[in-house]
Each structure stands twice: as structure tokens, then as C-alpha cells.
CSV table of C-alpha atoms in Angstrom, one decimal:
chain,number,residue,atom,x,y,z
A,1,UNK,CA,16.9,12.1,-28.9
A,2,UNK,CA,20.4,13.3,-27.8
A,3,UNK,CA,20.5,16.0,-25.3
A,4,UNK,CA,20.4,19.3,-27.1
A,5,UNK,CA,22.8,21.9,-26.4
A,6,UNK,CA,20.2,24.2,-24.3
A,7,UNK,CA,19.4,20.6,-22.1
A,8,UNK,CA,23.4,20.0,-22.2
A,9,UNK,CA,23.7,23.7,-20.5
A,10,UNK,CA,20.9,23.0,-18.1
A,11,UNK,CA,22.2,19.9,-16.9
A,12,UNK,CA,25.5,21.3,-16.3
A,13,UNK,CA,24.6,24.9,-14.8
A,14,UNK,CA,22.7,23.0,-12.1
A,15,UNK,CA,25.6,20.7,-11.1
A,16,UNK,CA,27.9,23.2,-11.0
A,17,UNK,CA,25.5,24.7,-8.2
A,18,UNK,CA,25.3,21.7,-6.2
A,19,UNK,CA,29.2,21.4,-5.9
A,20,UNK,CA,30.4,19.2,-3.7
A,21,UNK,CA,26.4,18.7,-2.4
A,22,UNK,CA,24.9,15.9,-4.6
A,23,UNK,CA,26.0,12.9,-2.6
A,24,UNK,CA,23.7,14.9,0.2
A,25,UNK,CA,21.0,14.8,-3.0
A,26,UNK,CA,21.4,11.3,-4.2
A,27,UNK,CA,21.4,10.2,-0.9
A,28,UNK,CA,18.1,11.7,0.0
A,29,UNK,CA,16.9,10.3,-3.2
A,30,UNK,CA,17.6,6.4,-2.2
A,31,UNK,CA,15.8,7.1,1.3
A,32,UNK,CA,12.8,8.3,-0.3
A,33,UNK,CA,13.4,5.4,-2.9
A,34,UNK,CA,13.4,2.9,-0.4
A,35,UNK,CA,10.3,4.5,1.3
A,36,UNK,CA,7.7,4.9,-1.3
A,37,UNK,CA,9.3,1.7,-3.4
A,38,UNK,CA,10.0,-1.1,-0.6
A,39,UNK,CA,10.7,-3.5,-3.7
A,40,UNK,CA,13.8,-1.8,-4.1
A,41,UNK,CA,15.0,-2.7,-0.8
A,42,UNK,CA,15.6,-5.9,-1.6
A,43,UNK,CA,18.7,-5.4,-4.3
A,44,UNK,CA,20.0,-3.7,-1.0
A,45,UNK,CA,19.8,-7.2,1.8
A,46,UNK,CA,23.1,-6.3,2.9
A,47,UNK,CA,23.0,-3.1,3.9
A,48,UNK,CA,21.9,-1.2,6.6
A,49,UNK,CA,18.9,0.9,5.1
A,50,UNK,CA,17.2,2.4,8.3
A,51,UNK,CA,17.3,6.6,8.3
A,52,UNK,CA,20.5,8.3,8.1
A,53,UNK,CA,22.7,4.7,7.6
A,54,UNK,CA,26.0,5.4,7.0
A,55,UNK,CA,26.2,2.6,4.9
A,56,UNK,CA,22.8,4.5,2.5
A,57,UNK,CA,25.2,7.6,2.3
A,58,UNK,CA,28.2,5.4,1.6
A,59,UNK,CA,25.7,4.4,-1.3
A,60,UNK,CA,24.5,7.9,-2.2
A,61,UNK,CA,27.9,9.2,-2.6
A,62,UNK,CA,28.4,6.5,-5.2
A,63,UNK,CA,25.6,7.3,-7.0
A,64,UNK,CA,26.6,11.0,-7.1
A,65,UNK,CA,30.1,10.4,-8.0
A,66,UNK,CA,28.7,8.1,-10.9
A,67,UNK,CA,26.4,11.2,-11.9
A,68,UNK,CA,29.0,13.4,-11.9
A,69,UNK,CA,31.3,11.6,-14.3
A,70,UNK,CA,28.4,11.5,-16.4
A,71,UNK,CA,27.6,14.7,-16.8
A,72,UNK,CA,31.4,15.6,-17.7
A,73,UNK,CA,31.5,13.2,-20.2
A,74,UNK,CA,27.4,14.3,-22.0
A,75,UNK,CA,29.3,13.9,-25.5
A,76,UNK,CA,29.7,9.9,-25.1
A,77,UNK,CA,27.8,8.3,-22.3
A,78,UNK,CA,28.0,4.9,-23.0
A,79,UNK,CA,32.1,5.2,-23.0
A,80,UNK,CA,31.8,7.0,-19.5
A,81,UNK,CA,29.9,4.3,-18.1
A,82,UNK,CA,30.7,1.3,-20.2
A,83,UNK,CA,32.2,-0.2,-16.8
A,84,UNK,CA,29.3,0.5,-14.5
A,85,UNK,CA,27.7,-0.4,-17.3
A,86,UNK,CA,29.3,-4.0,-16.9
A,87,UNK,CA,28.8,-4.1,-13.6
A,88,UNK,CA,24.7,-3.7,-13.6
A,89,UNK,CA,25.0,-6.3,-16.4
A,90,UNK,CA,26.7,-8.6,-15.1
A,91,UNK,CA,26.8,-9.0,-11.3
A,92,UNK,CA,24.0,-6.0,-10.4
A,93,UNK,CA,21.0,-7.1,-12.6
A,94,UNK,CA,18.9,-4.1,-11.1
A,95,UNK,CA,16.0,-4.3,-13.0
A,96,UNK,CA,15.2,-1.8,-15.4
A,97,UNK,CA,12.2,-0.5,-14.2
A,98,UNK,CA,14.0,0.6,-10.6
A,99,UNK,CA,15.7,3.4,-12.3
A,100,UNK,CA,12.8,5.1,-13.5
A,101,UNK,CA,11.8,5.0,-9.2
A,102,UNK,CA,15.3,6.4,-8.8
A,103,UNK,CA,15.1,8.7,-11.1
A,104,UNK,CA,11.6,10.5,-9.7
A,105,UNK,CA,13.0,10.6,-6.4
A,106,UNK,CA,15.9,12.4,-8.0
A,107,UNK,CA,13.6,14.7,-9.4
A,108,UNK,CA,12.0,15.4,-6.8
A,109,UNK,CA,14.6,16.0,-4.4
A,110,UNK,CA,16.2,18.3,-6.7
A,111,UNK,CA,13.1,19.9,-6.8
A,112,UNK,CA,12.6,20.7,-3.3
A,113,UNK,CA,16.4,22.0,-2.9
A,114,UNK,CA,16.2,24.4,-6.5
A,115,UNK,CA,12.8,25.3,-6.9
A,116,UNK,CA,14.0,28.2,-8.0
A,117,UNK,CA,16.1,27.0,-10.7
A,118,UNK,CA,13.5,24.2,-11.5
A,119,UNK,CA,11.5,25.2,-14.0
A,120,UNK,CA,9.8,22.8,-16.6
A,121,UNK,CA,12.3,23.3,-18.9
A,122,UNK,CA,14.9,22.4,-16.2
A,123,UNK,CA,12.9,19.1,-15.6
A,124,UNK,CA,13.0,18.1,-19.1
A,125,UNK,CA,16.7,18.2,-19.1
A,126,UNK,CA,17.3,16.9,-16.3
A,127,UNK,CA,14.6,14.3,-16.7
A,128,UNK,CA,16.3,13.1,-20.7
A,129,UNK,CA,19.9,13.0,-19.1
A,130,UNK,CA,18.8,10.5,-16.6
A,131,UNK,CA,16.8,8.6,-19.1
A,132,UNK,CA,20.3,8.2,-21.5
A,133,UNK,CA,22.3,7.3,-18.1
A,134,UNK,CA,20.1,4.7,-17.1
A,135,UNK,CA,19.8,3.3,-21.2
A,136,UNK,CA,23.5,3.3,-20.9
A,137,UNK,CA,23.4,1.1,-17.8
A,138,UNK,CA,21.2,-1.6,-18.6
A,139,UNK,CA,22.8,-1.4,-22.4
A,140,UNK,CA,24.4,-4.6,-21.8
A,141,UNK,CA,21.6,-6.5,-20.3
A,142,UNK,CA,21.1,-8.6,-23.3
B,1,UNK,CA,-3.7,-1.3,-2.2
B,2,UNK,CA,-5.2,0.8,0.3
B,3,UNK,CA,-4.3,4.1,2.5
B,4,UNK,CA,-3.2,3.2,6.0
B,5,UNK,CA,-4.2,5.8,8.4
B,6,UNK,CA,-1.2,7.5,8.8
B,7,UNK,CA,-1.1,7.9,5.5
B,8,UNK,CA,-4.6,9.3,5.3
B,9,UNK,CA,-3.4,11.7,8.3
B,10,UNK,CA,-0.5,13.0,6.3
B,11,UNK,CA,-2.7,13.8,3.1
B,12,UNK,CA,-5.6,15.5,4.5
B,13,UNK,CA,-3.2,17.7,6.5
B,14,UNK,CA,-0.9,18.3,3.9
B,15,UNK,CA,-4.0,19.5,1.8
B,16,UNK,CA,-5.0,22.5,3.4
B,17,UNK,CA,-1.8,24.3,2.5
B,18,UNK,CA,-1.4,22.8,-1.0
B,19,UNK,CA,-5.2,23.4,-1.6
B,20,UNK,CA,-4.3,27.7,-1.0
B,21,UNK,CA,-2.5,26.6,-4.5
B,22,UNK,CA,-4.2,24.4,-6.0
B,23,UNK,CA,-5.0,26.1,-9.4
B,24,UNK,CA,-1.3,27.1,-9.9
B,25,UNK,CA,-0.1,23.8,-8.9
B,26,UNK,CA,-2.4,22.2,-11.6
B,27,UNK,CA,-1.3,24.7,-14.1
B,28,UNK,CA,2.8,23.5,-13.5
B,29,UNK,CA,2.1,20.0,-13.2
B,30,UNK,CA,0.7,20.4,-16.9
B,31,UNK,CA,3.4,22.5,-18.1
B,32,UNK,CA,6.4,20.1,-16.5
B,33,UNK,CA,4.3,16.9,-17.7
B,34,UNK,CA,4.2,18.4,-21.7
B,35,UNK,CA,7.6,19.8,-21.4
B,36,UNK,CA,9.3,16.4,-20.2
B,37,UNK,CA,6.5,14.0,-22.0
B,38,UNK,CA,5.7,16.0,-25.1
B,39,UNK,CA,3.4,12.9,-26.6
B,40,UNK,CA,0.7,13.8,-23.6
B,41,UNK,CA,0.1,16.5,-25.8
B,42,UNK,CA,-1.1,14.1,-28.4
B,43,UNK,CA,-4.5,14.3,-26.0
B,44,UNK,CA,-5.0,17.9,-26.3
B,45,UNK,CA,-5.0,18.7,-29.7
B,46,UNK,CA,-8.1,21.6,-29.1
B,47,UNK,CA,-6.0,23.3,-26.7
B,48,UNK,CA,-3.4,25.9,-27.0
B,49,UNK,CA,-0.8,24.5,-24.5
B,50,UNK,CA,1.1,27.1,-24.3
B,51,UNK,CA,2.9,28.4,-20.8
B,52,UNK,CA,-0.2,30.3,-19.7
B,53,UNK,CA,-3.1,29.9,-21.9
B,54,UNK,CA,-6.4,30.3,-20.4
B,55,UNK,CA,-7.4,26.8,-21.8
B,56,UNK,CA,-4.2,25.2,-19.6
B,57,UNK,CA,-4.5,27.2,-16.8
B,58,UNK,CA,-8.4,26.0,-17.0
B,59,UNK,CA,-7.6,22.4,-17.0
B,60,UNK,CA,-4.9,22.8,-14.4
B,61,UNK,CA,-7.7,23.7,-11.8
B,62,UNK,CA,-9.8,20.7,-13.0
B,63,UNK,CA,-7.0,18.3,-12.1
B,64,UNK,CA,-6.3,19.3,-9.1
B,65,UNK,CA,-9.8,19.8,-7.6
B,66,UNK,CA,-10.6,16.5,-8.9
B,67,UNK,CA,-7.7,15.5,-6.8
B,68,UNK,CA,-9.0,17.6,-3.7
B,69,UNK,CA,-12.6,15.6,-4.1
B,70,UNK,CA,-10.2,12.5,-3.6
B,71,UNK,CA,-8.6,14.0,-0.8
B,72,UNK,CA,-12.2,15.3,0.9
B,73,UNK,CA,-13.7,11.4,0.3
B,74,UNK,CA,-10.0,9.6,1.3
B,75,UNK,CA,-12.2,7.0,2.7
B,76,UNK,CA,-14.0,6.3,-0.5
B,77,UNK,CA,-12.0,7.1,-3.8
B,78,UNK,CA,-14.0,5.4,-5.9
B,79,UNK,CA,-17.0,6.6,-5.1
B,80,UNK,CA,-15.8,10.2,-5.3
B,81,UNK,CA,-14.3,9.6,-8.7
B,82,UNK,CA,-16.9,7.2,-10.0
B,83,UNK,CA,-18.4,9.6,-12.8
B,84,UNK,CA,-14.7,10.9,-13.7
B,85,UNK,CA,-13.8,6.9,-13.9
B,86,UNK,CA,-16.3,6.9,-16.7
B,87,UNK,CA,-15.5,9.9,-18.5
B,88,UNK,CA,-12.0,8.2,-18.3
B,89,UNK,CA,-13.1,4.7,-19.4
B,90,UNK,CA,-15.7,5.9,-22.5
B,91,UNK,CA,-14.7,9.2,-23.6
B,92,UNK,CA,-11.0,10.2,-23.1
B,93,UNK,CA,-9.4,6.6,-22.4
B,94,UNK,CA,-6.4,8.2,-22.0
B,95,UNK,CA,-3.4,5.4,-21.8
B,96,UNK,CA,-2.8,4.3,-17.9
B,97,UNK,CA,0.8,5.3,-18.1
B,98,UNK,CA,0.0,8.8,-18.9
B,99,UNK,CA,-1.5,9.0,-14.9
B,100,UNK,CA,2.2,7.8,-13.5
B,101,UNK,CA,3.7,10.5,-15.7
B,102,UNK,CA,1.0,13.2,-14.3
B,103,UNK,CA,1.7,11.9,-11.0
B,104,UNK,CA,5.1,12.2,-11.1
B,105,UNK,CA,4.9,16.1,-12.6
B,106,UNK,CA,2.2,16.8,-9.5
B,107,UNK,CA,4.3,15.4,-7.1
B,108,UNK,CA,7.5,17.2,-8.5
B,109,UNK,CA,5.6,20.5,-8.4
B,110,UNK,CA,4.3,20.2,-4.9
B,111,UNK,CA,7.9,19.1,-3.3
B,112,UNK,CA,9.2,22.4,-4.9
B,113,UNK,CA,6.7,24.1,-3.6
B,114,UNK,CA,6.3,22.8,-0.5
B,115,UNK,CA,10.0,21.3,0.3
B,116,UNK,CA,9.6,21.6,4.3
B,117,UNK,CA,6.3,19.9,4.7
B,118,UNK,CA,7.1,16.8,1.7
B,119,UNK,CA,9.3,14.6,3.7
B,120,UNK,CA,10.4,11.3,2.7
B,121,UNK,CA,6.8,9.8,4.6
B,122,UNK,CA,5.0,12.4,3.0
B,123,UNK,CA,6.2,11.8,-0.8
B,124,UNK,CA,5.7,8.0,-0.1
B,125,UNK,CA,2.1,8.8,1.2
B,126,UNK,CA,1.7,10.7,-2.1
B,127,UNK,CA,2.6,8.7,-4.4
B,128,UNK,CA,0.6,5.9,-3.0
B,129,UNK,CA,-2.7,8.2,-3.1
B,130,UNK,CA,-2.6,9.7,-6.4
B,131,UNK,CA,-1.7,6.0,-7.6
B,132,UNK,CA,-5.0,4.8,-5.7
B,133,UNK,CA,-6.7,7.8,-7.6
B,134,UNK,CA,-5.5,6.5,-11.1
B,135,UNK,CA,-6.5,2.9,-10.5
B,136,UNK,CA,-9.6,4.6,-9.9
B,137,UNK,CA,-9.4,6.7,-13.3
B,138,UNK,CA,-8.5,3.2,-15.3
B,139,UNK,CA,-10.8,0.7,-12.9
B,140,UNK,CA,-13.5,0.7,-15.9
B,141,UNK,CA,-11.5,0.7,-19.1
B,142,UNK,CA,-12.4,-3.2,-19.1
């Protein structure tokens, strides 16, 4: 189920467009994360998670910088985020099911900022390269 | 789990534009959902699912006027989608995570359609109604 080279093309074309914009993206994805999934709130006790937080930004920024480095490094995934990968593992322990939350509101912000770009095909990719980042982060959970 | 009225507010409001596209957005929401989850297609085997066959673009309107009825009886579901619940439960029994999946593509489709309007409030008030409608859809499988 590795990411053909069509999905590998599609996942990179559309980062390329977002530049230097995802941590704007992945930020938007955690507030709408924490909205519709208050559960997830609680990995998140001490920060401050009201609209617009700095600290949520601080967080999305992260995230995106995490995304990026993964999607420079499609050929081995689990070597570009062995150490994150450590982290969830160890000290994190997000569970599992909260990325597949993250994820859709990923989705979905990316959809509202490139409809034009995201067509169902576009999903897909997007949607499978997500899916390998997050098996590569809970990879070490037991 | 029920609606709260702000959340009833922001549905029934939001509807009237998304209803001006309602078969279109049905017809998407398929596509992304058998593009990004190819084993849904396991429950169409009589249909040609390809991007605009008559038969996809038929079912597409289904879905989402079903979801309208929902929207039109917010107070009471159920009782809207009490002879689909059956059809759900005896005949098609399609598996519950199949709706989340659905869900997921619909919601997808209408922030990239409608990226002003679905705000973080809105997409939470989304997801909680079209995951009341699929409790509905899976209330009588036992």
C-alpha cells in the first residue's frame, strides 16, 4: 500500500503550493480538532486552547514542520520520523484513534483553501500519506 | 447525543445554500469516498461507479436528499429516517464504519464548496448531525 508515484506527485505539488502557509493550515486543523472532538482537548491540559492561542499556533507550526519533513523524506517514513516516532511512544501516548480526527480536519481545511486543486484523486493521496505518517507514529506503541 | 439549538440554527441555515447543490454534492461525496476508500465499492457491485455514470450521479441525489429530510425534521431524525433505518438494518446492512467514511467525504465536499460559510462551529455542528443521522441508519441492526 506504498504511495504510488502519481499520489507521491500529488502530495508534493500541493505542498509546494502552500509554501511557507501550512502552519496557518495545520493550525486551523487543531482548532477545528479541538471543536468538533473535545476529547482531544485533554492531551492538550497545558495549553492555552481558546481561538487564535498563540500557544495552538505554536502547536500548529509543529505539526506542519513535522509534515513537511515527511513529505521530503516519502521514500522512508519511518526513518524520517523514527524520533517523533519515539516521542508519541514514549512520553505522548496520543491515542491512535485521535489522528484519524486530525487527519479529517486536515482534509478538510485543505479542502476549503484548494478546492480547486482538490479533486478526489487529490484526497486519496493526500488522505494514504497521512494514513503512513500516523502508522509511523504510533509504530512503536507496542 | 443530541443537537443543541445553535447547532440546529447553523444546519438549517447552512442548508438552503448547500441544498441549490445538493445533487452535485452527493455525486462528489461518492466519488471522493470510492477514490479514498475503494472497499465501499464492495456494496455496489450493480453499479458502474465510474466519474459520472448516470447510476452514481443517481445515488448521489438519494444521499443527499435523504440528508435534507434529516435537515427538514432536525427535531426528529429518527422519525424522518425510520423507513431508511430499516432498509439499512434488513436489506443493505452496510457496515457502521462505512457512514463515518461517507461523512467524512460529504463534509470534505461541502467545506470545498462552501469554505466561507463552514467555519470551525459549523464543521463541528456537521459532523455531529450527520453522526446523529448514522446512529439513526445503524439504530436497528440489533
Amino acid at each position: 500500500m506504498a504511495l504510488s508515484a502519481a499520489e507521491r506527485e500529488a502530495v508534493c505539488a500541493l505542498w509546494r503550493k502552500m509554501g511557507d502557509n501550512v502552519g496557518i493550515y495545520t493550525t486551523e486543523a487543531l482548532e477545528r480538532t479541538f471543536l468538533a472532538f473535545p476529547s482531544t482537548k485533554t492531551y492538550f491540559p497545558h495549553l492555552d486552547l481558546s481561538p487564535g492561542s498563540a500557544q495552538v499556533k505554536a502547536h500548529g507550526r509543529k505539526v506542519a514542520d513535522a509534515l513537511t519533513h515527511a513529505v521530503g523524506h516519502l521514500d522512508d517514513l519511518p526513518g524520517a520520523l523514527s524520533e517523533l516516532s519515539n516521542l508519541h511512544a514514549r512520553k505522548l501516548r496520543v491515542d491512535p484513534v485521535n489522528f484519524q480526527l486530525l487527519c479529517h480536519c486536515l482534509l478538510v481545511t485543505l479542502a476549503r483553501h484548494y478546492p480547486g486543486d482538490f479533486s478526489p484523486a487529490m484526497q486519496a493521496s493526500l488522505d494514504k500519506f497521512l494514513h503512513h505518517v500516523t502508522s509511523a507514529l504510533v509504530s512503536q506503541y507496542r | 447525543m443530541s443537537l443543541t439549538k445553535a447547532e440546529r440554527t447553523i444546519i438549517t441555515s447552512m442548508w438552503g445554500k448547500v441544498s441549490t447543490q445538493a445533487d452535485s454534492i452527493g455525486t462528489e461525496a461518492l466519488e471522493r469516498l470510492f477514490t479514498s476508500y475503494p472497499q465501499t465499492k464492495t456494496y455496489f457491485p450493480h453499479f458502474d461507479l465510474h466519474p459520472g455514470s448516470a447510476q452514481l450521479r443517481a445515488h448521489g441525489s438519494k444521499v443527499v436528499a435523504a440528508v435534507g429530510d434529516a435537515v427538514k425534521s432536525i427535531d426528529n431524525i429518527a422519525g424522518a429516517l425510520s423507513k431508511l433505518s430499516e432498509l439499512h438494518a434488513y436489506i443493505l446492512r452496510v457496515d457502521p464504519v462505512n457512514f463515518k467514511l461517507l461523512s467524512h467525504c460529504l463534509l470534505v465536499t461541502v467545506a470545498a464548496r462552501f469554505p466561507a460559510d463552514f467555519t470551525a462551529e459549523a464543521h463541528a455542528a456537521w459532523d455531529k448531525f450527520l453522526s446523529v443521522v448514522s446512529s439513526v441508519l445503524t439504530e436497528k441492526y440489533r
